[in-house]
Amino acid sequence: MIVTDGTGSMGDFPKVIFEKLPLLDLGIADYLDDVEISVAMIGDAQYDARPLQVQPYTKGKGLVGALNNLVIEGGGGGNQTESYDLAALYYARNADMPKATNPVMIFICDEGIYPQVDANWAKDYAKVDIDKKMKTDALFEELKNKYSVYCIRKHYGDHSGDKMQGADLAVHKQWERYVGAERIAMLDDPRRVVDVIFGLLAYETNKMDFFKKELSFRQTPAQVEAVMKSMLTVGKPQAMLPAAKSVLKR
């Protein structure tokens, strides 16, 4: 599962990322067998017409069509929070993967998450009924029981470089709280997104030595340096989960 933020603060990242993601087909088999991918895009339920868009699982060249079906709204409300919680709730409750051996979920984002899931938004957009507002902490604990969850994060606003401060730091601390500091990769250049995803999968499957050699073989030293810088804080994989068709409920 790859969930991309399509709001305005992401700039041209979503467009570039969507252009690059089909390249996953060229190397993902080095890390996982018989992979199916569901791509999604989030916005802000408070402001946007399409706060959650989800595509069915697909593989190979089908990924191109799935990405073309997602609309990059470029909206959001400038409030340092977006509706990542709706994607988390949807995939936690509506994705069936009875034989998945390594279910991985990756958020590509720059802002924070609403601290609670609104019951009306949950029903309208995630197609999940909850009796009352659900705390995002509890939601992510549920999500992490189903997937190995990572975050690829763009610096928020005009922040850049190695030192975080202000709103950018606050957003980062929130993602640390929900997924763990060792599961966040910073992305300065969206053109490197596929390499960073391969890096996450390499950690997940204990193939980092292979990843580094393969990356060095096909990319320039500067590109390798950029990818490995993104991977600096990513920790070691959790134990693999025990392998039917994956289904998204409507």
JSON list of N, CA and C in Angstrom, two decimals, residues 163-241:
[
{"chain": "A", "resi": 163, "resn": "LYS", "atom": "N", "xyz": [18.63, 20.00, 9.65]},
{"chain": "A", "resi": 163, "resn": "LYS", "atom": "CA", "xyz": [18.12, 20.46, 10.93]},
{"chain": "A", "resi": 163, "resn": "LYS", "atom": "C", "xyz": [16.67, 20.86, 10.81]},
{"chain": "A", "resi": 164, "resn": "MET", "atom": "N", "xyz": [15.80, 20.23, 11.62]},
{"chain": "A", "resi": 164, "resn": "MET", "atom": "CA", "xyz": [14.38, 20.55, 11.61]},
{"chain": "A", "resi": 164, "resn": "MET", "atom": "C", "xyz": [14.07, 21.56, 12.70]},
{"chain": "A", "resi": 165, "resn": "GLN", "atom": "N", "xyz": [13.07, 22.38, 12.43]},
{"chain": "A", "resi": 165, "resn": "GLN", "atom": "CA", "xyz": [12.64, 23.35, 13.43]},
{"chain": "A", "resi": 165, "resn": "GLN", "atom": "C", "xyz": [11.19, 23.74, 13.18]},
{"chain": "A", "resi": 166, "resn": "GLY", "atom": "N", "xyz": [10.59, 24.38, 14.14]},
{"chain": "A", "resi": 166, "resn": "GLY", "atom": "CA", "xyz": [9.24, 24.90, 13.99]},
{"chain": "A", "resi": 166, "resn": "GLY", "atom": "C", "xyz": [8.22, 23.84, 13.62]},
{"chain": "A", "resi": 167, "resn": "ALA", "atom": "N", "xyz": [7.35, 24.19, 12.66]},
{"chain": "A", "resi": 167, "resn": "ALA", "atom": "CA", "xyz": [6.27, 23.30, 12.25]},
{"chain": "A", "resi": 167, "resn": "ALA", "atom": "C", "xyz": [6.80, 22.01, 11.66]},
{"chain": "A", "resi": 168, "resn": "ASP", "atom": "N", "xyz": [7.92, 22.08, 10.94]},
{"chain": "A", "resi": 168, "resn": "ASP", "atom": "CA", "xyz": [8.50, 20.88, 10.34]},
{"chain": "A", "resi": 168, "resn": "ASP", "atom": "C", "xyz": [8.90, 19.88, 11.42]},
{"chain": "A", "resi": 169, "resn": "LEU", "atom": "N", "xyz": [9.50, 20.36, 12.49]},
{"chain": "A", "resi": 169, "resn": "LEU", "atom": "CA", "xyz": [9.89, 19.49, 13.60]},
{"chain": "A", "resi": 169, "resn": "LEU", "atom": "C", "xyz": [8.67, 18.92, 14.30]},
{"chain": "A", "resi": 170, "resn": "ALA", "atom": "N", "xyz": [7.65, 19.76, 14.50]},
{"chain": "A", "resi": 170, "resn": "ALA", "atom": "CA", "xyz": [6.44, 19.30, 15.17]},
{"chain": "A", "resi": 170, "resn": "ALA", "atom": "C", "xyz": [5.76, 18.18, 14.39]},
{"chain": "A", "resi": 171, "resn": "VAL", "atom": "N", "xyz": [5.71, 18.33, 13.06]},
{"chain": "A", "resi": 171, "resn": "VAL", "atom": "CA", "xyz": [5.13, 17.29, 12.21]},
{"chain": "A", "resi": 171, "resn": "VAL", "atom": "C", "xyz": [5.94, 16.00, 12.32]},
{"chain": "A", "resi": 172, "resn": "HIS", "atom": "N", "xyz": [7.27, 16.13, 12.29]},
{"chain": "A", "resi": 172, "resn": "HIS", "atom": "CA", "xyz": [8.13, 14.95, 12.37]},
{"chain": "A", "resi": 172, "resn": "HIS", "atom": "C", "xyz": [7.93, 14.21, 13.69]},
{"chain": "A", "resi": 173, "resn": "LYS", "atom": "N", "xyz": [7.83, 14.96, 14.77]},
{"chain": "A", "resi": 173, "resn": "LYS", "atom": "CA", "xyz": [7.63, 14.34, 16.08]},
{"chain": "A", "resi": 173, "resn": "LYS", "atom": "C", "xyz": [6.31, 13.57, 16.13]},
{"chain": "A", "resi": 174, "resn": "GLN", "atom": "N", "xyz": [5.30, 14.10, 15.45]},
{"chain": "A", "resi": 174, "resn": "GLN", "atom": "CA", "xyz": [4.03, 13.39, 15.43]},
{"chain": "A", "resi": 174, "resn": "GLN", "atom": "C", "xyz": [4.14, 12.06, 14.69]},
{"chain": "A", "resi": 175, "resn": "TRP", "atom": "N", "xyz": [4.81, 12.07, 13.54]},
{"chain": "A", "resi": 175, "resn": "TRP", "atom": "CA", "xyz": [4.99, 10.81, 12.82]},
{"chain": "A", "resi": 175, "resn": "TRP", "atom": "C", "xyz": [5.85, 9.83, 13.61]},
{"chain": "A", "resi": 176, "resn": "GLU", "atom": "N", "xyz": [6.83, 10.34, 14.33]},
{"chain": "A", "resi": 176, "resn": "GLU", "atom": "CA", "xyz": [7.62, 9.47, 15.21]},
{"chain": "A", "resi": 176, "resn": "GLU", "atom": "C", "xyz": [6.72, 8.77, 16.22]},
{"chain": "A", "resi": 177, "resn": "ARG", "atom": "N", "xyz": [5.77, 9.52, 16.74]},
{"chain": "A", "resi": 177, "resn": "ARG", "atom": "CA", "xyz": [4.85, 8.97, 17.74]},
{"chain": "A", "resi": 177, "resn": "ARG", "atom": "C", "xyz": [4.00, 7.85, 17.15]},
{"chain": "A", "resi": 178, "resn": "TYR", "atom": "N", "xyz": [3.57, 8.01, 15.91]},
{"chain": "A", "resi": 178, "resn": "TYR", "atom": "CA", "xyz": [2.65, 7.04, 15.33]},
{"chain": "A", "resi": 178, "resn": "TYR", "atom": "C", "xyz": [3.34, 5.85, 14.68]},
{"chain": "A", "resi": 179, "resn": "VAL", "atom": "N", "xyz": [4.50, 6.05, 14.04]},
{"chain": "A", "resi": 179, "resn": "VAL", "atom": "CA", "xyz": [5.13, 4.92, 13.34]},
{"chain": "A", "resi": 179, "resn": "VAL", "atom": "C", "xyz": [6.51, 4.57, 13.89]},
{"chain": "A", "resi": 180, "resn": "GLY", "atom": "N", "xyz": [7.13, 5.46, 14.66]},
{"chain": "A", "resi": 180, "resn": "GLY", "atom": "CA", "xyz": [8.47, 5.21, 15.18]},
{"chain": "A", "resi": 180, "resn": "GLY", "atom": "C", "xyz": [9.52, 5.96, 14.40]},
{"chain": "A", "resi": 181, "resn": "ALA", "atom": "N", "xyz": [10.47, 6.55, 15.10]},
{"chain": "A", "resi": 181, "resn": "ALA", "atom": "CA", "xyz": [11.52, 7.35, 14.46]},
{"chain": "A", "resi": 181, "resn": "ALA", "atom": "C", "xyz": [12.33, 6.54, 13.47]},
{"chain": "A", "resi": 182, "resn": "GLU", "atom": "N", "xyz": [12.47, 5.24, 13.74]},
{"chain": "A", "resi": 182, "resn": "GLU", "atom": "CA", "xyz": [13.28, 4.38, 12.89]},
{"chain": "A", "resi": 182, "resn": "GLU", "atom": "C", "xyz": [12.56, 3.96, 11.61]},
{"chain": "A", "resi": 183, "resn": "ARG", "atom": "N", "xyz": [11.33, 4.45, 11.42]},
{"chain": "A", "resi": 183, "resn": "ARG", "atom": "CA", "xyz": [10.54, 4.07, 10.24]},
{"chain": "A", "resi": 183, "resn": "ARG", "atom": "C", "xyz": [10.20, 5.28, 9.38]},
{"chain": "A", "resi": 184, "resn": "ILE", "atom": "N", "xyz": [10.97, 6.34, 9.53]},
{"chain": "A", "resi": 184, "resn": "ILE", "atom": "CA", "xyz": [10.75, 7.55, 8.75]},
{"chain": "A", "resi": 184, "resn": "ILE", "atom": "C", "xyz": [11.98, 7.81, 7.88]},
{"chain": "A", "resi": 185, "resn": "ALA", "atom": "N", "xyz": [11.74, 7.95, 6.58]},
{"chain": "A", "resi": 185, "resn": "ALA", "atom": "CA", "xyz": [12.80, 8.33, 5.63]},
{"chain": "A", "resi": 185, "resn": "ALA", "atom": "C", "xyz": [12.47, 9.71, 5.08]},
{"chain": "A", "resi": 186, "resn": "MET", "atom": "N", "xyz": [13.42, 10.62, 5.13]},
{"chain": "A", "resi": 186, "resn": "MET", "atom": "CA", "xyz": [13.21, 11.96, 4.58]},
{"chain": "A", "resi": 186, "resn": "MET", "atom": "C", "xyz": [13.49, 11.94, 3.08]},
{"chain": "A", "resi": 187, "resn": "LEU", "atom": "N", "xyz": [12.66, 12.66, 2.32]},
{"chain": "A", "resi": 187, "resn": "LEU", "atom": "CA", "xyz": [12.80, 12.69, 0.87]},
{"chain": "A", "resi": 187, "resn": "LEU", "atom": "C", "xyz": [12.94, 14.13, 0.40]},
{"chain": "A", "resi": 188, "resn": "ASP", "atom": "N", "xyz": [14.14, 14.48, -0.04]},
{"chain": "A", "resi": 188, "resn": "ASP", "atom": "CA", "xyz": [14.38, 15.83, -0.55]},
{"chain": "A", "resi": 188, "resn": "ASP", "atom": "C", "xyz": [14.13, 15.93, -2.05]},
{"chain": "A", "resi": 189, "resn": "ASP", "atom": "N", "xyz": [14.30, 14.83, -2.75]},
{"chain": "A", "resi": 189, "resn": "ASP", "atom": "CA", "xyz": [14.15, 14.81, -4.20]},
{"chain": "A", "resi": 189, "resn": "ASP", "atom": "C", "xyz": [13.13, 13.74, -4.59]},
{"chain": "A", "resi": 190, "resn": "PRO", "atom": "N", "xyz": [11.94, 14.13, -5.08]},
{"chain": "A", "resi": 190, "resn": "PRO", "atom": "CA", "xyz": [10.92, 13.13, -5.40]},
{"chain": "A", "resi": 190, "resn": "PRO", "atom": "C", "xyz": [11.33, 12.14, -6.48]},
{"chain": "A", "resi": 191, "resn": "ARG", "atom": "N", "xyz": [12.34, 12.49, -7.27]},
{"chain": "A", "resi": 191, "resn": "ARG", "atom": "CA", "xyz": [12.81, 11.58, -8.32]},
{"chain": "A", "resi": 191, "resn": "ARG", "atom": "C", "xyz": [13.47, 10.33, -7.73]},
{"chain": "A", "resi": 192, "resn": "ARG", "atom": "N", "xyz": [13.81, 10.36, -6.45]},
{"chain": "A", "resi": 192, "resn": "ARG", "atom": "CA", "xyz": [14.46, 9.23, -5.80]},
{"chain": "A", "resi": 192, "resn": "ARG", "atom": "C", "xyz": [13.48, 8.35, -5.03]},
{"chain": "A", "resi": 193, "resn": "VAL", "atom": "N", "xyz": [12.18, 8.59, -5.19]},
{"chain": "A", "resi": 193, "resn": "VAL", "atom": "CA", "xyz": [11.20, 7.90, -4.37]},
{"chain": "A", "resi": 193, "resn": "VAL", "atom": "C", "xyz": [11.24, 6.38, -4.53]},
{"chain": "A", "resi": 194, "resn": "VAL", "atom": "N", "xyz": [11.40, 5.89, -5.76]},
{"chain": "A", "resi": 194, "resn": "VAL", "atom": "CA", "xyz": [11.41, 4.45, -5.97]},
{"chain": "A", "resi": 194, "resn": "VAL", "atom": "C", "xyz": [12.62, 3.81, -5.30]},
{"chain": "A", "resi": 195, "resn": "ASP", "atom": "N", "xyz": [13.77, 4.46, -5.39]},
{"chain": "A", "resi": 195, "resn": "ASP", "atom": "CA", "xyz": [14.96, 3.93, -4.72]},
{"chain": "A", "resi": 195, "resn": "ASP", "atom": "C", "xyz": [14.76, 3.87, -3.21]},
{"chain": "A", "resi": 196, "resn": "VAL", "atom": "N", "xyz": [14.12, 4.89, -2.65]},
{"chain": "A", "resi": 196, "resn": "VAL", "atom": "CA", "xyz": [13.87, 4.89, -1.20]},
{"chain": "A", "resi": 196, "resn": "VAL", "atom": "C", "xyz": [12.89, 3.77, -0.83]},
{"chain": "A", "resi": 197, "resn": "ILE", "atom": "N", "xyz": [11.87, 3.55, -1.65]},
{"chain": "A", "resi": 197, "resn": "ILE", "atom": "CA", "xyz": [10.95, 2.45, -1.39]},
{"chain": "A", "resi": 197, "resn": "ILE", "atom": "C", "xyz": [11.68, 1.11, -1.45]},
{"chain": "A", "resi": 198, "resn": "PHE", "atom": "N", "xyz": [12.56, 0.94, -2.46]},
{"chain": "A", "resi": 198, "resn": "PHE", "atom": "CA", "xyz": [13.35, -0.28, -2.50]},
{"chain": "A", "resi": 198, "resn": "PHE", "atom": "C", "xyz": [14.19, -0.43, -1.24]},
{"chain": "A", "resi": 199, "resn": "GLY", "atom": "N", "xyz": [14.71, 0.69, -0.74]},
{"chain": "A", "resi": 199, "resn": "GLY", "atom": "CA", "xyz": [15.49, 0.64, 0.49]},
{"chain": "A", "resi": 199, "resn": "GLY", "atom": "C", "xyz": [14.66, 0.18, 1.67]},
{"chain": "A", "resi": 200, "resn": "LEU", "atom": "N", "xyz": [13.43, 0.66, 1.77]},
{"chain": "A", "resi": 200, "resn": "LEU", "atom": "CA", "xyz": [12.55, 0.22, 2.86]},
{"chain": "A", "resi": 200, "resn": "LEU", "atom": "C", "xyz": [12.26, -1.27, 2.75]},
{"chain": "A", "resi": 201, "resn": "LEU", "atom": "N", "xyz": [12.01, -1.73, 1.52]},
{"chain": "A", "resi": 201, "resn": "LEU", "atom": "CA", "xyz": [11.74, -3.16, 1.32]},
{"chain": "A", "resi": 201, "resn": "LEU", "atom": "C", "xyz": [12.98, -4.00, 1.60]},
{"chain": "A", "resi": 202, "resn": "ALA", "atom": "N", "xyz": [14.15, -3.43, 1.31]},
{"chain": "A", "resi": 202, "resn": "ALA", "atom": "CA", "xyz": [15.39, -4.14, 1.62]},
{"chain": "A", "resi": 202, "resn": "ALA", "atom": "C", "xyz": [15.54, -4.33, 3.13]},
{"chain": "A", "resi": 203, "resn": "TYR", "atom": "N", "xyz": [15.24, -3.30, 3.90]},
{"chain": "A", "resi": 203, "resn": "TYR", "atom": "CA", "xyz": [15.25, -3.43, 5.36]},
{"chain": "A", "resi": 203, "resn": "TYR", "atom": "C", "xyz": [14.23, -4.46, 5.80]},
{"chain": "A", "resi": 204, "resn": "GLU", "atom": "N", "xyz": [13.07, -4.41, 5.20]},
{"chain": "A", "resi": 204, "resn": "GLU", "atom": "CA", "xyz": [11.99, -5.31, 5.60]},
{"chain": "A", "resi": 204, "resn": "GLU", "atom": "C", "xyz": [12.33, -6.76, 5.35]},
{"chain": "A", "resi": 205, "resn": "THR", "atom": "N", "xyz": [13.16, -7.03, 4.33]},
{"chain": "A", "resi": 205, "resn": "THR", "atom": "CA", "xyz": [13.47, -8.41, 3.95]},
{"chain": "A", "resi": 205, "resn": "THR", "atom": "C", "xyz": [14.94, -8.78, 4.19]},
{"chain": "A", "resi": 206, "resn": "ASN", "atom": "N", "xyz": [15.64, -7.96, 4.96]},
{"chain": "A", "resi": 206, "resn": "ASN", "atom": "CA", "xyz": [17.04, -8.24, 5.29]},
{"chain": "A", "resi": 206, "resn": "ASN", "atom": "C", "xyz": [17.93, -8.35, 4.06]},
{"chain": "A", "resi": 207, "resn": "LYS", "atom": "N", "xyz": [17.77, -7.43, 3.12]},
{"chain": "A", "resi": 207, "resn": "LYS", "atom": "CA", "xyz": [18.56, -7.46, 1.90]},
{"chain": "A", "resi": 207, "resn": "LYS", "atom": "C", "xyz": [19.29, -6.14, 1.66]},
{"chain": "A", "resi": 208, "resn": "MET", "atom": "N", "xyz": [19.74, -5.50, 2.74]},
{"chain": "A", "resi": 208, "resn": "MET", "atom": "CA", "xyz": [20.37, -4.20, 2.59]},
{"chain": "A", "resi": 208, "resn": "MET", "atom": "C", "xyz": [21.69, -4.27, 1.82]},
{"chain": "A", "resi": 209, "resn": "ASP", "atom": "N", "xyz": [22.47, -5.32, 2.01]},
{"chain": "A", "resi": 209, "resn": "ASP", "atom": "CA", "xyz": [23.72, -5.44, 1.27]},
{"chain": "A", "resi": 209, "resn": "ASP", "atom": "C", "xyz": [23.47, -5.51, -0.23]},
{"chain": "A", "resi": 210, "resn": "PHE", "atom": "N", "xyz": [22.48, -6.31, -0.62]},
{"chain": "A", "resi": 210, "resn": "PHE", "atom": "CA", "xyz": [22.11, -6.39, -2.03]},
{"chain": "A", "resi": 210, "resn": "PHE", "atom": "C", "xyz": [21.62, -5.04, -2.53]},
{"chain": "A", "resi": 211, "resn": "PHE", "atom": "N", "xyz": [20.79, -4.38, -1.74]},
{"chain": "A", "resi": 211, "resn": "PHE", "atom": "CA", "xyz": [20.24, -3.08, -2.15]},
{"chain": "A", "resi": 211, "resn": "PHE", "atom": "C", "xyz": [21.34, -2.06, -2.42]},
{"chain": "A", "resi": 212, "resn": "LYS", "atom": "N", "xyz": [22.30, -1.98, -1.54]},
{"chain": "A", "resi": 212, "resn": "LYS", "atom": "CA", "xyz": [23.38, -1.00, -1.70]},
{"chain": "A", "resi": 212, "resn": "LYS", "atom": "C", "xyz": [24.20, -1.29, -2.96]},
{"chain": "A", "resi": 213, "resn": "LYS", "atom": "N", "xyz": [24.49, -2.57, -3.22]},
{"chain": "A", "resi": 213, "resn": "LYS", "atom": "CA", "xyz": [25.24, -2.93, -4.42]},
{"chain": "A", "resi": 213, "resn": "LYS", "atom": "C", "xyz": [24.45, -2.63, -5.68]},
{"chain": "A", "resi": 214, "resn": "GLU", "atom": "N", "xyz": [23.18, -3.00, -5.68]},
{"chain": "A", "resi": 214, "resn": "GLU", "atom": "CA", "xyz": [22.34, -2.78, -6.85]},
{"chain": "A", "resi": 214, "resn": "GLU", "atom": "C", "xyz": [22.14, -1.29, -7.12]},
{"chain": "A", "resi": 215, "resn": "LEU", "atom": "N", "xyz": [21.95, -0.53, -6.05]},
{"chain": "A", "resi": 215, "resn": "LEU", "atom": "CA", "xyz": [21.77, 0.93, -6.18]},
{"chain": "A", "resi": 215, "resn": "LEU", "atom": "C", "xyz": [23.03, 1.57, -6.76]},
{"chain": "A", "resi": 216, "resn": "SER", "atom": "N", "xyz": [24.17, 1.16, -6.25]},
{"chain": "A", "resi": 216, "resn": "SER", "atom": "CA", "xyz": [25.44, 1.72, -6.73]},
{"chain": "A", "resi": 216, "resn": "SER", "atom": "C", "xyz": [25.72, 1.35, -8.18]},
{"chain": "A", "resi": 217, "resn": "PHE", "atom": "N", "xyz": [25.20, 0.21, -8.62]},
{"chain": "A", "resi": 217, "resn": "PHE", "atom": "CA", "xyz": [25.43, -0.25, -9.99]},
{"chain": "A", "resi": 217, "resn": "PHE", "atom": "C", "xyz": [24.66, 0.61, -11.00]},
{"chain": "A", "resi": 218, "resn": "ARG", "atom": "N", "xyz": [23.45, 1.04, -10.66]},
{"chain": "A", "resi": 218, "resn": "ARG", "atom": "CA", "xyz": [22.61, 1.70, -11.66]},
{"chain": "A", "resi": 218, "resn": "ARG", "atom": "C", "xyz": [22.44, 3.20, -11.44]},
{"chain": "A", "resi": 219, "resn": "GLN", "atom": "N", "xyz": [22.93, 3.75, -10.35]},
{"chain": "A", "resi": 219, "resn": "GLN", "atom": "CA", "xyz": [22.77, 5.18, -10.12]},
{"chain": "A", "resi": 219, "resn": "GLN", "atom": "C", "xyz": [24.12, 5.87, -9.97]},
{"chain": "A", "resi": 220, "resn": "THR", "atom": "N", "xyz": [24.13, 7.18, -10.13]},
{"chain": "A", "resi": 220, "resn": "THR", "atom": "CA", "xyz": [25.36, 7.96, -9.99]},
{"chain": "A", "resi": 220, "resn": "THR", "atom": "C", "xyz": [25.73, 8.07, -8.51]},
{"chain": "A", "resi": 221, "resn": "PRO", "atom": "N", "xyz": [26.99, 8.37, -8.22]},
{"chain": "A", "resi": 221, "resn": "PRO", "atom": "CA", "xyz": [27.38, 8.55, -6.81]},
{"chain": "A", "resi": 221, "resn": "PRO", "atom": "C", "xyz": [26.52, 9.58, -6.08]},
{"chain": "A", "resi": 222, "resn": "ALA", "atom": "N", "xyz": [26.16, 10.67, -6.75]},
{"chain": "A", "resi": 222, "resn": "ALA", "atom": "CA", "xyz": [25.34, 11.69, -6.11]},
{"chain": "A", "resi": 222, "resn": "ALA", "atom": "C", "xyz": [23.94, 11.17, -5.80]},
{"chain": "A", "resi": 223, "resn": "GLN", "atom": "N", "xyz": [23.38, 10.37, -6.70]},
{"chain": "A", "resi": 223, "resn": "GLN", "atom": "CA", "xyz": [22.06, 9.80, -6.47]},
{"chain": "A", "resi": 223, "resn": "GLN", "atom": "C", "xyz": [22.10, 8.78, -5.34]},
{"chain": "A", "resi": 224, "resn": "VAL", "atom": "N", "xyz": [23.16, 7.97, -5.32]},
{"chain": "A", "resi": 224, "resn": "VAL", "atom": "CA", "xyz": [23.32, 6.99, -4.24]},
{"chain": "A", "resi": 224, "resn": "VAL", "atom": "C", "xyz": [23.41, 7.71, -2.90]},
{"chain": "A", "resi": 225, "resn": "GLU", "atom": "N", "xyz": [24.19, 8.78, -2.87]},
{"chain": "A", "resi": 225, "resn": "GLU", "atom": "CA", "xyz": [24.35, 9.54, -1.63]},
{"chain": "A", "resi": 225, "resn": "GLU", "atom": "C", "xyz": [23.01, 10.10, -1.15]},
{"chain": "A", "resi": 226, "resn": "ALA", "atom": "N", "xyz": [22.20, 10.61, -2.08]},
{"chain": "A", "resi": 226, "resn": "ALA", "atom": "CA", "xyz": [20.90, 11.17, -1.72]},
{"chain": "A", "resi": 226, "resn": "ALA", "atom": "C", "xyz": [19.97, 10.11, -1.15]},
{"chain": "A", "resi": 227, "resn": "VAL", "atom": "N", "xyz": [19.97, 8.93, -1.76]},
{"chain": "A", "resi": 227, "resn": "VAL", "atom": "CA", "xyz": [19.10, 7.85, -1.28]},
{"chain": "A", "resi": 227, "resn": "VAL", "atom": "C", "xyz": [19.55, 7.36, 0.09]},
{"chain": "A", "resi": 228, "resn": "MET", "atom": "N", "xyz": [20.84, 7.15, 0.26]},
{"chain": "A", "resi": 228, "resn": "MET", "atom": "CA", "xyz": [21.33, 6.65, 1.54]},
{"chain": "A", "resi": 228, "resn": "MET", "atom": "C", "xyz": [21.15, 7.68, 2.64]},
{"chain": "A", "resi": 229, "resn": "LYS", "atom": "N", "xyz": [21.19, 8.95, 2.31]},
{"chain": "A", "resi": 229, "resn": "LYS", "atom": "CA", "xyz": [20.90, 9.98, 3.29]},
{"chain": "A", "resi": 229, "resn": "LYS", "atom": "C", "xyz": [19.44, 9.87, 3.75]},
{"chain": "A", "resi": 230, "resn": "SER", "atom": "N", "xyz": [18.55, 9.60, 2.81]},
{"chain": "A", "resi": 230, "resn": "SER", "atom": "CA", "xyz": [17.14, 9.41, 3.17]},
{"chain": "A", "resi": 230, "resn": "SER", "atom": "C", "xyz": [16.95, 8.22, 4.10]},
{"chain": "A", "resi": 231, "resn": "MET", "atom": "N", "xyz": [17.79, 7.20, 3.92]},
{"chain": "A", "resi": 231, "resn": "MET", "atom": "CA", "xyz": [17.64, 5.96, 4.66]},
{"chain": "A", "resi": 231, "resn": "MET", "atom": "C", "xyz": [18.34, 5.96, 6.02]},
{"chain": "A", "resi": 232, "resn": "LEU", "atom": "N", "xyz": [19.02, 7.04, 6.36]},
{"chain": "A", "resi": 232, "resn": "LEU", "atom": "CA", "xyz": [19.88, 7.06, 7.55]},
{"chain": "A", "resi": 232, "resn": "LEU", "atom": "C", "xyz": [19.17, 6.61, 8.82]},
{"chain": "A", "resi": 233, "resn": "THR", "atom": "N", "xyz": [17.94, 7.06, 9.03]},
{"chain": "A", "resi": 233, "resn": "THR", "atom": "CA", "xyz": [17.28, 6.79, 10.30]},
{"chain": "A", "resi": 233, "resn": "THR", "atom": "C", "xyz": [16.37, 5.57, 10.28]},
{"chain": "A", "resi": 234, "resn": "VAL", "atom": "N", "xyz": [16.30, 4.89, 9.14]},
{"chain": "A", "resi": 234, "resn": "VAL", "atom": "CA", "xyz": [15.40, 3.74, 9.03]},
{"chain": "A", "resi": 234, "resn": "VAL", "atom": "C", "xyz": [15.99, 2.55, 9.76]},
{"chain": "A", "resi": 235, "resn": "GLY", "atom": "N", "xyz": [15.19, 1.95, 10.62]},
{"chain": "A", "resi": 235, "resn": "GLY", "atom": "CA", "xyz": [15.68, 0.86, 11.46]},
{"chain": "A", "resi": 235, "resn": "GLY", "atom": "C", "xyz": [15.60, -0.49, 10.81]},
{"chain": "A", "resi": 236, "resn": "LYS", "atom": "N", "xyz": [15.88, -1.51, 11.59]},
{"chain": "A", "resi": 236, "resn": "LYS", "atom": "CA", "xyz": [15.87, -2.87, 11.09]},
{"chain": "A", "resi": 236, "resn": "LYS", "atom": "C", "xyz": [14.45, -3.40, 11.00]},
{"chain": "A", "resi": 237, "resn": "PRO", "atom": "N", "xyz": [14.22, -4.39, 10.12]},
{"chain": "A", "resi": 237, "resn": "PRO", "atom": "CA", "xyz": [12.86, -4.88, 9.91]},
{"chain": "A", "resi": 237, "resn": "PRO", "atom": "C", "xyz": [12.32, -5.66, 11.09]},
{"chain": "A", "resi": 238, "resn": "GLN", "atom": "N", "xyz": [11.01, -5.68, 11.20]},
{"chain": "A", "resi": 238, "resn": "GLN", "atom": "CA", "xyz": [10.36, -6.55, 12.16]},
{"chain": "A", "resi": 238, "resn": "GLN", "atom": "C", "xyz": [10.36, -7.96, 11.60]},
{"chain": "A", "resi": 239, "resn": "ALA", "atom": "N", "xyz": [10.02, -8.92, 12.45]},
{"chain": "A", "resi": 239, "resn": "ALA", "atom": "CA", "xyz": [9.97, -10.30, 11.98]},
{"chain": "A", "resi": 239, "resn": "ALA", "atom": "C", "xyz": [8.91, -10.43, 10.90]},
{"chain": "A", "resi": 240, "resn": "MET", "atom": "N", "xyz": [9.19, -11.27, 9.89]},
{"chain": "A", "resi": 240, "resn": "MET", "atom": "CA", "xyz": [8.25, -11.48, 8.80]},
{"chain": "A", "resi": 240, "resn": "MET", "atom": "C", "xyz": [6.96, -12.12, 9.31]},
{"chain": "A", "resi": 241, "resn": "LEU", "atom": "N", "xyz": [5.86, -11.72, 8.73]},
{"chain": "A", "resi": 241, "resn": "LEU", "atom": "CA", "xyz": [4.58, -12.31, 9.07]},
{"chain": "A", "resi": 241, "resn": "LEU", "atom": "C", "xyz": [4.36, -13.56, 8.23]}
]
